[in-house]
Structures are given as C-alpha cells and as structure tokens.
Short mmCIF file of C-alpha atoms in Angstrom, two decimals:
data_model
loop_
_atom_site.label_atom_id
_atom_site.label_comp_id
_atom_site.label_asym_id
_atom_site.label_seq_id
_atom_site.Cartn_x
_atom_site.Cartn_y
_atom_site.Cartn_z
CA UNK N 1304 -32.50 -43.94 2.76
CA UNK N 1305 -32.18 -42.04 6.03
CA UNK N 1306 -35.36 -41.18 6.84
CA UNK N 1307 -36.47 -45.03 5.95
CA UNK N 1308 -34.29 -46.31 8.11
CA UNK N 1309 -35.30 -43.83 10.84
CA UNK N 1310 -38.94 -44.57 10.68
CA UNK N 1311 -38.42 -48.60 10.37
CA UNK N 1312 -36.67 -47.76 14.14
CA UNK N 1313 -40.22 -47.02 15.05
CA UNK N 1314 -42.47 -49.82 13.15
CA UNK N 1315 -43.96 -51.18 15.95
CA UNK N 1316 -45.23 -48.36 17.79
CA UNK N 1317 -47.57 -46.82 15.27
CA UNK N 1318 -50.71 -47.67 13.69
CA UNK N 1319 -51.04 -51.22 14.73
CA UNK N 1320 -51.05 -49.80 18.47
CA UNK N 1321 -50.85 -46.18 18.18
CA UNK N 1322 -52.51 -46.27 21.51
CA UNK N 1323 -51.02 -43.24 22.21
CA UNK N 1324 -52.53 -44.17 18.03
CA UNK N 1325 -61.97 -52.04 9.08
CA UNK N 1326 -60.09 -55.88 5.68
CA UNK N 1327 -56.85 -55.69 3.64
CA UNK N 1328 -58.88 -55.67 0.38
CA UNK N 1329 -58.25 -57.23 -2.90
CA UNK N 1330 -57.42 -54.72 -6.08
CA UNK N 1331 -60.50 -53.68 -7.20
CA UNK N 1332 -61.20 -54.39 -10.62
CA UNK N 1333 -63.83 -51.41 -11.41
CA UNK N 1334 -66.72 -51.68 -13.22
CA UNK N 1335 -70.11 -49.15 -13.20
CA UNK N 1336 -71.78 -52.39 -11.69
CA UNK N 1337 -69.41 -53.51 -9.34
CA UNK N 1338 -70.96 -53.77 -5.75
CA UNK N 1339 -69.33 -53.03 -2.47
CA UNK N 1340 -67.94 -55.68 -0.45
CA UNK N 1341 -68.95 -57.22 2.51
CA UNK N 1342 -68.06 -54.91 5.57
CA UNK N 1343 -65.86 -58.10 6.87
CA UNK N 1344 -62.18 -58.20 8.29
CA UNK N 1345 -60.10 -60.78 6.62
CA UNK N 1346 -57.61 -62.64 8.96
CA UNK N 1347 -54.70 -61.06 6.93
CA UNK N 1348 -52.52 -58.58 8.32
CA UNK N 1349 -51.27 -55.61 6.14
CA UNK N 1350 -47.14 -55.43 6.63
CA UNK N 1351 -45.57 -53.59 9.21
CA UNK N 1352 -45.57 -50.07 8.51
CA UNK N 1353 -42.65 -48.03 8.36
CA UNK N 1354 -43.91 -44.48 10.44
CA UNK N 1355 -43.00 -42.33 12.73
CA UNK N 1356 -45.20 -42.13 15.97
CA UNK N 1357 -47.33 -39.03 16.26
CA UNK N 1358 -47.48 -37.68 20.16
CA UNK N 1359 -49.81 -39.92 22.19
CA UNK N 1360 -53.12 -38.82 21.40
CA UNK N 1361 -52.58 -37.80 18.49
CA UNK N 1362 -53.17 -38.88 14.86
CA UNK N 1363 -50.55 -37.10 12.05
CA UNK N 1364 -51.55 -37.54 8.54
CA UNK N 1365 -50.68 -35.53 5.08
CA UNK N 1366 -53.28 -35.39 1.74
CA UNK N 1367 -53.07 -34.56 -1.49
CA UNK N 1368 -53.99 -35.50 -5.19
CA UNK N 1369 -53.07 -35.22 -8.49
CA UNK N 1370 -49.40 -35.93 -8.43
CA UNK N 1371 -47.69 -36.98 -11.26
CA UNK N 1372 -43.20 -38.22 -11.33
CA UNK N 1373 -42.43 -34.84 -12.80
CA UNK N 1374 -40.18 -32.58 -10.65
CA UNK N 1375 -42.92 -31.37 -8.66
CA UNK N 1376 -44.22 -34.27 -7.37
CA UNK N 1377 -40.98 -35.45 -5.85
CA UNK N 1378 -40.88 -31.91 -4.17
CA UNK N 1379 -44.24 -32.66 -2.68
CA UNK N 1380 -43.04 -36.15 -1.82
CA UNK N 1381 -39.84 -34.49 0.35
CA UNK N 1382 -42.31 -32.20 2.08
CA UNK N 1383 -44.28 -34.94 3.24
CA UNK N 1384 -41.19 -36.79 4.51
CA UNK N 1385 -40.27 -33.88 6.12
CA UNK N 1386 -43.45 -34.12 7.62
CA UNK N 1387 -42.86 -37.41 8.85
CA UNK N 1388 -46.81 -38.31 9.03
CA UNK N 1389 -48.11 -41.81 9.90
CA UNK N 1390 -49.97 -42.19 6.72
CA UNK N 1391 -50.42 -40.14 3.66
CA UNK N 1392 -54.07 -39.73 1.70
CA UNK N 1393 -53.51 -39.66 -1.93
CA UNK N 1394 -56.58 -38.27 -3.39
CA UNK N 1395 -56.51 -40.14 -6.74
CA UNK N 1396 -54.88 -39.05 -10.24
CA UNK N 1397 -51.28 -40.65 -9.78
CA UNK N 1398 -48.96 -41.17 -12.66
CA UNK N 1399 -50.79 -39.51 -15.76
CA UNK N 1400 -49.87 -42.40 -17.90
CA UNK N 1401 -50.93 -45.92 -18.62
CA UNK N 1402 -47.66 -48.42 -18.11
CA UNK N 1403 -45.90 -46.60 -15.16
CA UNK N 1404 -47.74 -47.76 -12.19
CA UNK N 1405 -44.53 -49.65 -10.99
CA UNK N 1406 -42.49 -46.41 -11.37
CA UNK N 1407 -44.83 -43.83 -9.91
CA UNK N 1408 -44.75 -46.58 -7.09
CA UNK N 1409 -41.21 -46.82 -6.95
CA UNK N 1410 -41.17 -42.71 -6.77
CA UNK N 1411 -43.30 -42.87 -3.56
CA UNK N 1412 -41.13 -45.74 -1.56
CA UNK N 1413 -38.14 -44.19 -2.64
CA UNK N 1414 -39.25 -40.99 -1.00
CA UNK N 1415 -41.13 -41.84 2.06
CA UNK N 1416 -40.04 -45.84 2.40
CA UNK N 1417 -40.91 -49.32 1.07
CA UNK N 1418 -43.91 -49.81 3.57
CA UNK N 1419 -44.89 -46.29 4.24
CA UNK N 1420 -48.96 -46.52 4.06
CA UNK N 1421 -49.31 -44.28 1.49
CA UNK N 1422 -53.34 -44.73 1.11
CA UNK N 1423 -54.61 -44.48 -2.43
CA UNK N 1424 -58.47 -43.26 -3.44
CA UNK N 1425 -58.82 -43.99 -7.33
CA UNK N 1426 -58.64 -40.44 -9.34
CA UNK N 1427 -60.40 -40.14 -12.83
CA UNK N 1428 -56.76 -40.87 -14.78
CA UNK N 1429 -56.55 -44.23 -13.11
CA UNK N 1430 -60.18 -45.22 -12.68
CA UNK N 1431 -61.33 -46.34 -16.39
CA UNK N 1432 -57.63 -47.14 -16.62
CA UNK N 1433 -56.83 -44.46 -19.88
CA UNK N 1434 -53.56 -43.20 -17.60
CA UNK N 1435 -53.14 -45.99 -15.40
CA UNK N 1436 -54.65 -48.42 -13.62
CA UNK N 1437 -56.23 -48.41 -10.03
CA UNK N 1438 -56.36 -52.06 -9.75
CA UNK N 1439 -52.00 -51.55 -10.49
CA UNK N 1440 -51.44 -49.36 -8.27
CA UNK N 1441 -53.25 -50.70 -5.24
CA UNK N 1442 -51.09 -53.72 -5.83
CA UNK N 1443 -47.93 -51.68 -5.39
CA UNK N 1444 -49.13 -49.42 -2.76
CA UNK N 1445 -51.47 -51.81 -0.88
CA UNK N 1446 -53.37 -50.56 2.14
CA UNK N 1447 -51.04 -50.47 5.20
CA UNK N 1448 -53.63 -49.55 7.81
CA UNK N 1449 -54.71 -52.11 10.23
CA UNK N 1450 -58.50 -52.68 10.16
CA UNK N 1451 -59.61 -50.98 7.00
CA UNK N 1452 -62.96 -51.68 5.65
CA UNK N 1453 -64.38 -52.08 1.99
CA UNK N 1454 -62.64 -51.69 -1.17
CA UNK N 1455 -59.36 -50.52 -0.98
CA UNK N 1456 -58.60 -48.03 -3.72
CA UNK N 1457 -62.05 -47.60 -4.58
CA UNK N 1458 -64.52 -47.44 -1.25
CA UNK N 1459 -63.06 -47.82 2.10
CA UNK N 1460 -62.98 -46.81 5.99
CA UNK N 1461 -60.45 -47.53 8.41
CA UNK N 1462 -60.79 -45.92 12.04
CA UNK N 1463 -57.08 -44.60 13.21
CA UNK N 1464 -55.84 -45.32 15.57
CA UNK N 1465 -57.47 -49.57 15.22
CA UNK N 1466 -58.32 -49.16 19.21
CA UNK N 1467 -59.89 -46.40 20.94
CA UNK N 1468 -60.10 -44.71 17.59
CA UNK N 1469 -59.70 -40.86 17.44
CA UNK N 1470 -60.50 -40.36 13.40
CA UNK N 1471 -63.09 -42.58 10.63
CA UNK N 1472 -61.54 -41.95 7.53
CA UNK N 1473 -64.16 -42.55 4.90
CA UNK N 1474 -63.21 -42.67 1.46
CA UNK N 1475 -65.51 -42.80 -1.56
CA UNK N 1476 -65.63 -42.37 -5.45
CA UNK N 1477 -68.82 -40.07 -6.83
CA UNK N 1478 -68.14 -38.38 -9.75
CA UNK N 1479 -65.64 -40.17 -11.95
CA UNK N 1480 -65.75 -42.68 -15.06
CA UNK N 1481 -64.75 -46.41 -14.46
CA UNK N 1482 -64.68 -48.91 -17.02
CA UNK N 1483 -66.89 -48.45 -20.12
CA UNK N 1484 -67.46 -45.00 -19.38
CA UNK N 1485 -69.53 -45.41 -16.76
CA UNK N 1486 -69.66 -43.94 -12.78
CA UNK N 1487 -70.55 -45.89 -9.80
CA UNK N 1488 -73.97 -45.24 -8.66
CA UNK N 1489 -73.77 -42.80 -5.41
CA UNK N 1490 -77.48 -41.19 -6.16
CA UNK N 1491 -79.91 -41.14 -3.04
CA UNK N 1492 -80.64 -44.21 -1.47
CA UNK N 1493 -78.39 -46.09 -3.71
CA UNK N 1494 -76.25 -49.40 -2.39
CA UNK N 1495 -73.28 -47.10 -2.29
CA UNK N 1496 -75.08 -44.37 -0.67
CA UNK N 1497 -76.30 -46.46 1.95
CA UNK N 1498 -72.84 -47.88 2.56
CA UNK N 1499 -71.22 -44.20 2.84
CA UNK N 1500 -74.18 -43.09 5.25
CA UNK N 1501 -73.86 -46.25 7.71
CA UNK N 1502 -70.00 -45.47 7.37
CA UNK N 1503 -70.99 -41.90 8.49
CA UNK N 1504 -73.43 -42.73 11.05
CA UNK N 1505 -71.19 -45.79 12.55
CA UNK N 1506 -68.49 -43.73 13.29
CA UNK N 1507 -71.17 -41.00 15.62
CA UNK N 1508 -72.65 -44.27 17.13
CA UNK N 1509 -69.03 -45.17 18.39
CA UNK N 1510 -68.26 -41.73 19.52
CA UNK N 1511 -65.26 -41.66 17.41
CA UNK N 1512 -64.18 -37.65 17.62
CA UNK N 1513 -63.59 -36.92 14.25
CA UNK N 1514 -64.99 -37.83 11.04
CA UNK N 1515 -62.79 -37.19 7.64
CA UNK N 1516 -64.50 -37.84 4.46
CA UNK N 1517 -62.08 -38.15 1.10
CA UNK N 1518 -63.21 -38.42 -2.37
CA UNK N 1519 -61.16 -37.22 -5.91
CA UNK N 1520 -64.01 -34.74 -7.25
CA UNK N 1521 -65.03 -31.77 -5.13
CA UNK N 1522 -68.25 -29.97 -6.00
CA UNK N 1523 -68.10 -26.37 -4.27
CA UNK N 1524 -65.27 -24.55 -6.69
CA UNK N 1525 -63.44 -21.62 -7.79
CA UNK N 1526 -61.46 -23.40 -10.19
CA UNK N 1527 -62.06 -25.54 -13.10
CA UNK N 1528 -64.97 -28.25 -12.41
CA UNK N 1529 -68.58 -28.01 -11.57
CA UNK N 1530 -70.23 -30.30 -9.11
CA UNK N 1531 -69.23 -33.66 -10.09
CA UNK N 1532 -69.71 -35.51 -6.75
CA UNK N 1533 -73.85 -34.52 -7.00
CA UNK N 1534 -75.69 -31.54 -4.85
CA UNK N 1535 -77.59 -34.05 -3.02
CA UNK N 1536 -74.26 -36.21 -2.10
CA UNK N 1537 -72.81 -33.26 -1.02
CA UNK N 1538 -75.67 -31.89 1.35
CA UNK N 1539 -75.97 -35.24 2.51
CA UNK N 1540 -72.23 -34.96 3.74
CA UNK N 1541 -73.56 -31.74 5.57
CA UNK N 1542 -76.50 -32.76 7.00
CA UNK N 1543 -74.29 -35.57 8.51
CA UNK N 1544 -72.08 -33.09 10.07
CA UNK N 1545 -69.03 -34.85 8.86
CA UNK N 1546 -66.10 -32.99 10.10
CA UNK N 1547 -63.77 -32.77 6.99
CA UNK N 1548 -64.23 -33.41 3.40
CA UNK N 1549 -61.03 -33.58 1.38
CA UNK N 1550 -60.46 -34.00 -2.27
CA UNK N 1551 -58.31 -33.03 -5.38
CA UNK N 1552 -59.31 -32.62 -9.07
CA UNK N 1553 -58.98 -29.20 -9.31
CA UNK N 1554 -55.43 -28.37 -9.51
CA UNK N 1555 -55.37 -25.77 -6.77
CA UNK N 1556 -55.77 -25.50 -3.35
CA UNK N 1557 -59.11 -24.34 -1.65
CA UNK N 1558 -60.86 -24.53 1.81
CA UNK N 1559 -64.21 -23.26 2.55
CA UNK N 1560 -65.70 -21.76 5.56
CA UNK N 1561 -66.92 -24.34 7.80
CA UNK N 1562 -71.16 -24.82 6.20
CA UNK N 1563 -73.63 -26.31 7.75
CA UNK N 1564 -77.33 -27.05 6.36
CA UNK N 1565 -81.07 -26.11 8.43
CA UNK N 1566 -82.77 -22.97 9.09
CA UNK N 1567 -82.42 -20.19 6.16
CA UNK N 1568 -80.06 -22.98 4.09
CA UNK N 1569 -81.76 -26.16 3.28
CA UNK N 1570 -79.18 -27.10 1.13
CA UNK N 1571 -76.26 -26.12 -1.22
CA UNK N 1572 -77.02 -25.02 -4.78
CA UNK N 1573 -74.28 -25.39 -6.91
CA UNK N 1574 -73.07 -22.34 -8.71
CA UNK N 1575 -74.72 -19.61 -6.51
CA UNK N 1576 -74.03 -18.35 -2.94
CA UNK N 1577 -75.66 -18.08 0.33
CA UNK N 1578 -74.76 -16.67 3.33
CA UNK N 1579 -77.25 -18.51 5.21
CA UNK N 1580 -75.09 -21.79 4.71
CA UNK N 1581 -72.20 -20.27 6.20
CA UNK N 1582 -71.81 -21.58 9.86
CA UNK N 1583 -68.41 -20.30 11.03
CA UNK N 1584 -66.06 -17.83 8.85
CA UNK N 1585 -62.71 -17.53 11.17
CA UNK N 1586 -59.86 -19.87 11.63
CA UNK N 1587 -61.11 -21.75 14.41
CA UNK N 1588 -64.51 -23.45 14.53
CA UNK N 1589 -66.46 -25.64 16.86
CA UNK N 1590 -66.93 -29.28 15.76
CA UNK N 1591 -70.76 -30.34 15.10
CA UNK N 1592 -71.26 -26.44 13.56
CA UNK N 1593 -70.89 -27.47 9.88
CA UNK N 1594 -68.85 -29.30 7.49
CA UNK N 1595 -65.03 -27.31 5.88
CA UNK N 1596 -64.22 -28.55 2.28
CA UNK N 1597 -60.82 -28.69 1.12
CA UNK N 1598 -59.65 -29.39 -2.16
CA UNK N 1599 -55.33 -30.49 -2.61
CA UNK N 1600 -54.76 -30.84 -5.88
CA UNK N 1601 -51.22 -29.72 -5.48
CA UNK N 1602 -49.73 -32.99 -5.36
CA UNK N 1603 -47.00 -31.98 -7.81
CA UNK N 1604 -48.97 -31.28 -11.48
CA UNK N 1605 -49.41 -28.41 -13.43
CA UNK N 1606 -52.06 -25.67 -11.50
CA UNK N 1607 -55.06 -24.73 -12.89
CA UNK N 1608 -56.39 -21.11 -12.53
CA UNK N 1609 -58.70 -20.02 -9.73
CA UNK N 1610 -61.28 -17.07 -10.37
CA UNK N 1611 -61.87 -14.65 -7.72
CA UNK N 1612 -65.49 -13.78 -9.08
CA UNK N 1613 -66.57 -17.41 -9.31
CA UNK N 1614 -70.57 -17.61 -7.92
CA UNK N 1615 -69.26 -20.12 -5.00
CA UNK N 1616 -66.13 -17.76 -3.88
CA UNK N 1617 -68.02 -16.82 -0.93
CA UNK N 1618 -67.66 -19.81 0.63
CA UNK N 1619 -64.17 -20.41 0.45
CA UNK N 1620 -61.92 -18.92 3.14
CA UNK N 1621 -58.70 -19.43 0.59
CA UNK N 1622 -57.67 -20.28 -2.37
CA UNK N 1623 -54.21 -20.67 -4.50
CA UNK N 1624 -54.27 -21.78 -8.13
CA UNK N 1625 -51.63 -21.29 -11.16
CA UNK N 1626 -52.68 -17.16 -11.20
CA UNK N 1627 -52.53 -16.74 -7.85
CA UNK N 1628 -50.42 -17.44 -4.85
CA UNK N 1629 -49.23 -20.72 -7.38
CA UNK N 1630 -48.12 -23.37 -4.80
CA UNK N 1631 -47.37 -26.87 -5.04
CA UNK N 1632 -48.02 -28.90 -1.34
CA UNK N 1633 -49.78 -31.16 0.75
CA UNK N 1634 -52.26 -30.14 3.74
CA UNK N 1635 -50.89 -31.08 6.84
CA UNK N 1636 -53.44 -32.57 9.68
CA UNK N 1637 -53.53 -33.95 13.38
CA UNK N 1638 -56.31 -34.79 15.12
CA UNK N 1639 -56.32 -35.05 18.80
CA UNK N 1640 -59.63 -36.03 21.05
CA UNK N 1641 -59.98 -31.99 21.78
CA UNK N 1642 -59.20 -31.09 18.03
CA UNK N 1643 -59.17 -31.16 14.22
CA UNK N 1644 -55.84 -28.96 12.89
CA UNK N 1645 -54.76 -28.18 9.06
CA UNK N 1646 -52.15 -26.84 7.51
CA UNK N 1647 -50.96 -26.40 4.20
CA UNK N 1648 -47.63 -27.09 3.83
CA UNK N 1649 -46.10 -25.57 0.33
CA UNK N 1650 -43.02 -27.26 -1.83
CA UNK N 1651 -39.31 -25.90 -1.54
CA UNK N 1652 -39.67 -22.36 -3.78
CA UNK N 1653 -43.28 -21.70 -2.93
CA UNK N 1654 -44.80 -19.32 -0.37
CA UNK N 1655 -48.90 -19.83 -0.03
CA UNK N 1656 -50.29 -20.70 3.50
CA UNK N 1657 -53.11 -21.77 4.85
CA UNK N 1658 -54.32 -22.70 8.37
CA UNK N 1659 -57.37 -23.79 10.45
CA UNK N 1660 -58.73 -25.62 13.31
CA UNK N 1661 -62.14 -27.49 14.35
CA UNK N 1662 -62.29 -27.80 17.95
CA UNK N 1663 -64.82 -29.72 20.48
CA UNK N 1664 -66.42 -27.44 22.94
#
C-alpha cells in the first residue's frame, strides 16, 4: 500500500510526458488466422499510470516471464517494486492455470499498484487458453502505455517515452500454439513478418536510439527448448541489428554475447556454434555491432536445468538454471540516448548476477 501510494504521488510525470520520458487495443481473441490490426491510434487514452519517474533521459523498465502466484513469484514481484521501474515486460506464461486470471491479476496490483503498466506478451500457457487465457488477462492488466501499436497481448509496439522517444519496444509471438493448435504465421515474407520488419525498420527511420525486441520463445539455448521462434526469424532479428531481444520459456536465465550476421557468419544454425557470429564477448559493447539475447524465465516458477556442454553454450556470456547458480529474478534495464544497461536483479535468498551494457560510439 506504501509504495502505491508513493508512485500515484508521481502519476503525471511519467510515461504520458516522460520528457525527461503506438492504440489501446482490444483483447485479442487468438486464432492461427487472426490478422494484425491496422497500425491506427484509437482516440482512447489508457488510465493514468501509477510510476515512478526514471531520471530525465532516461527510460527504467524490469522483464521477466514465466511467473506463476506461488511464493516465488511474489518474491519476484517485491524485487521489481523495489525496483520501482516505469513499466514491467511480462514475457508470457502467467498463472499456470485456467480460472485464475483475476487472481494472478490481483497478485500483480497488489504488489506493484492498481494501474502499474505491467505489459503482458501472451506465453504458450495462456495462448490456446489450456492454463489461462490471454484475451483474460489483457482485460485485467490492460496496456498502460500511451501510444502503443497493434495487438496488445499478442503483437504490439509502443515507442517510450510517446515524444522524442528513446526505446521501440517490439513485441511479437513466433513459436507458440493458439487456438486449435495452431501458431501464427511469422515465416519469411509473411503478413506478420512484414509487420515485425516495418516495426524494426520504422523505429531506424525515426532515429529512435534503441530498439528492444520481446517475444515468449527464445531459439539460441542451453536449457530445455530448441529453436521455436524459427532460424530465419531469428537471423532476420540480426541482420536488423535490433539492439535487444528478450524472452522467457526456458526457466533460467541466459544472455549471449552480443552476435551479429555478414562476413564468415551468414547466419545462425541452430544447435551448433560459430565463432564467426560472435561480434563482441565483454561486458560492454557498441550499439549497431550485433544483436545480445536474453532469456528471463525467472519470473517466480520452478527452474529448469542448464547444460554447460550444450552445442550453443558458446554464445552465451551467462547462464543460471535449477543446477546452477538457481536464481529466481527479473533483469533490470535503462536506456538513456548514450546507452543500453542490464542487470539481473535476483529474489530475497538468491545470489546469481549478471551485468552488461550496449553503448553508442
């Protein structure tokens, strides 16, 4: 109750200015042939949010996925209120059960506040609705960022802060079943494709600094899942140069090296290494070099193992799963015109750490 009535002191200074700082959408009722929306603003305005303003200049967010209401997850949730972001990315797989949307929901407010814009991407639990429902749980989390574009829940962009924006986020769902068993279609060339590449490509064409791309299935792993997003999805993300790809699934934490496609790497195959692809391998890293892939899905679930030996482990820069380092957490970013900074940020009785930066030359 304190820290929501702390952060609805500061309502107005946030993310409908947040100077110093693209259509509320409908729930999404997913099918493999639903289509993406027109790329329209509606005249309705999402509800004040209830934040905390970052420094001026600065953008303050928190992401993770695969959640849960056990104990965990509520540890995660204090950690992010700690944290005092301006908006959270959940990276899809919420409640784990069909029928408690509204307390999962309840869980979040009561943690970080009734209007806190905790922004939801659909996970596979929630998406053919077998443990939930994504159309549910948009309706009691709805999008709380001014501006945002597309489907909310399912496909969407938003540029933070609304003017003079220093981040696109750009948030997509490859990989996963929706209703009858089927994915949505992100193969080359496809309508959703198309949409995520103009997304992309929109957000260079406006010089916005950073470009953060979120999604529930990763493909590079040391943990439990193949590719599930597609190789040619994935390289496509590279070839774009887009900054920062986030995503859960896996129940683990892992970040990659900062890869980049062209020259001796003309693209990632899944399940085998190459040095070639590797761009930058230290902490710190110079934007428009390559692409860093982090998986968060530490959101307050049980962890899944990690294997040092895995074919792709020479890409990743760290990794924590259940056998290792075990560590429930979010990752903690700001983004500032000069730079891109992470950290992951582990729950009360935990110790694993991770840290890096992406900064403009």
């Amino acid at each position: 109750m304190a820290i929501a009535m702390m952060v609805a002191v500061c309502v107005g200074l946030v993310l409908a200015g947040c100077q110093s700082g693209p259509r509320e959408a409908k729930p999404f009722s997913a099918s493999a042939t639903a289509q993406p929306t027109n790329a329209q603003p509606s005249s309705a305005q999402p509800s004040t949010p209830s934040t905390v303003p970052a420094p001026p200049g600065t953008v303050h967010f928190t992401a993770q996925g695969d959640i849960g209401v056990s104990t965990g997850a509520k540890k995660v949730l204090d950690v992010i209120a700690g944290l005092q972001p301006q908006f959270n990315l959940a990276l899809g797989d919420f409640a784990y059960k069909a029928g408690i949307e509204q307390q999962f929901c309840d869980m979040v407010k009561g943690k970080l506040g009734e209007n806190f814009p905790y922004q939801l991407i659909t996970g596979n639990h929630e998406s053919d609705g077998s443990d939930g429902d994504i159309a549910k749980f948009v309706e009691c989390l709805p999008n709380r960022l001014p501006g945002l574009q597309g489907e909310y829940g399912i496909q969407w962009y938003v540029d933070v802060p609304q003017a003079d924006p220093l981040v696109r986020f750009i948030m997509v769902s490859p990989g996963i079943n929706f209703k009858d068993g089927q994915p949505l279609d992100y193969s080359r060339d496809s309508e959703r494709w198309r949409w995520t590449t103009d997304a992309i490509d929109g957000a260079a064409s406006a010089q916005i600094p950073w470009t953060v791309v979120g999604m529930h299935t990763p493909c590079l792993s040391v943990g439990k899942y193949g590719c599930q997003p597609g190789q040619d999805f994935t390289n496509m993300l590279m070839e774009k140069k887009v900054d920062l790809v986030l995503a859960g699934h896996d129940h683990d934490y892992q970040r990659t090296h900062q890869l980049g496609v062209g020259g001796s790497c003309p693209g990632l195959q899944p399940e085998s290494f190459s040095s070639a692809c590797l761009m930058d391998t230290d902490q710190t890293m110079v934007k428009g070099a390559g692409t860093v892939f982090a998986t968060v899905g530490t959101g307050g679930v049980g962890l899944y193992d990690v294997n040092d030996n895995d074919a792709e482990a020479g890409y990743f820069a760290a990794w924590s799963g259940r056998n290792r380092d075990p560590s429930l957490g979010t990752l903690d970013l700001r983004a500032s015109a000069d730079e891109l900074s992470a950290r992951f940020v582990p729950a009360e009785g935990d110790s694993f750490t991770d840290s890096f930066a992406i900064g403009r030359r």
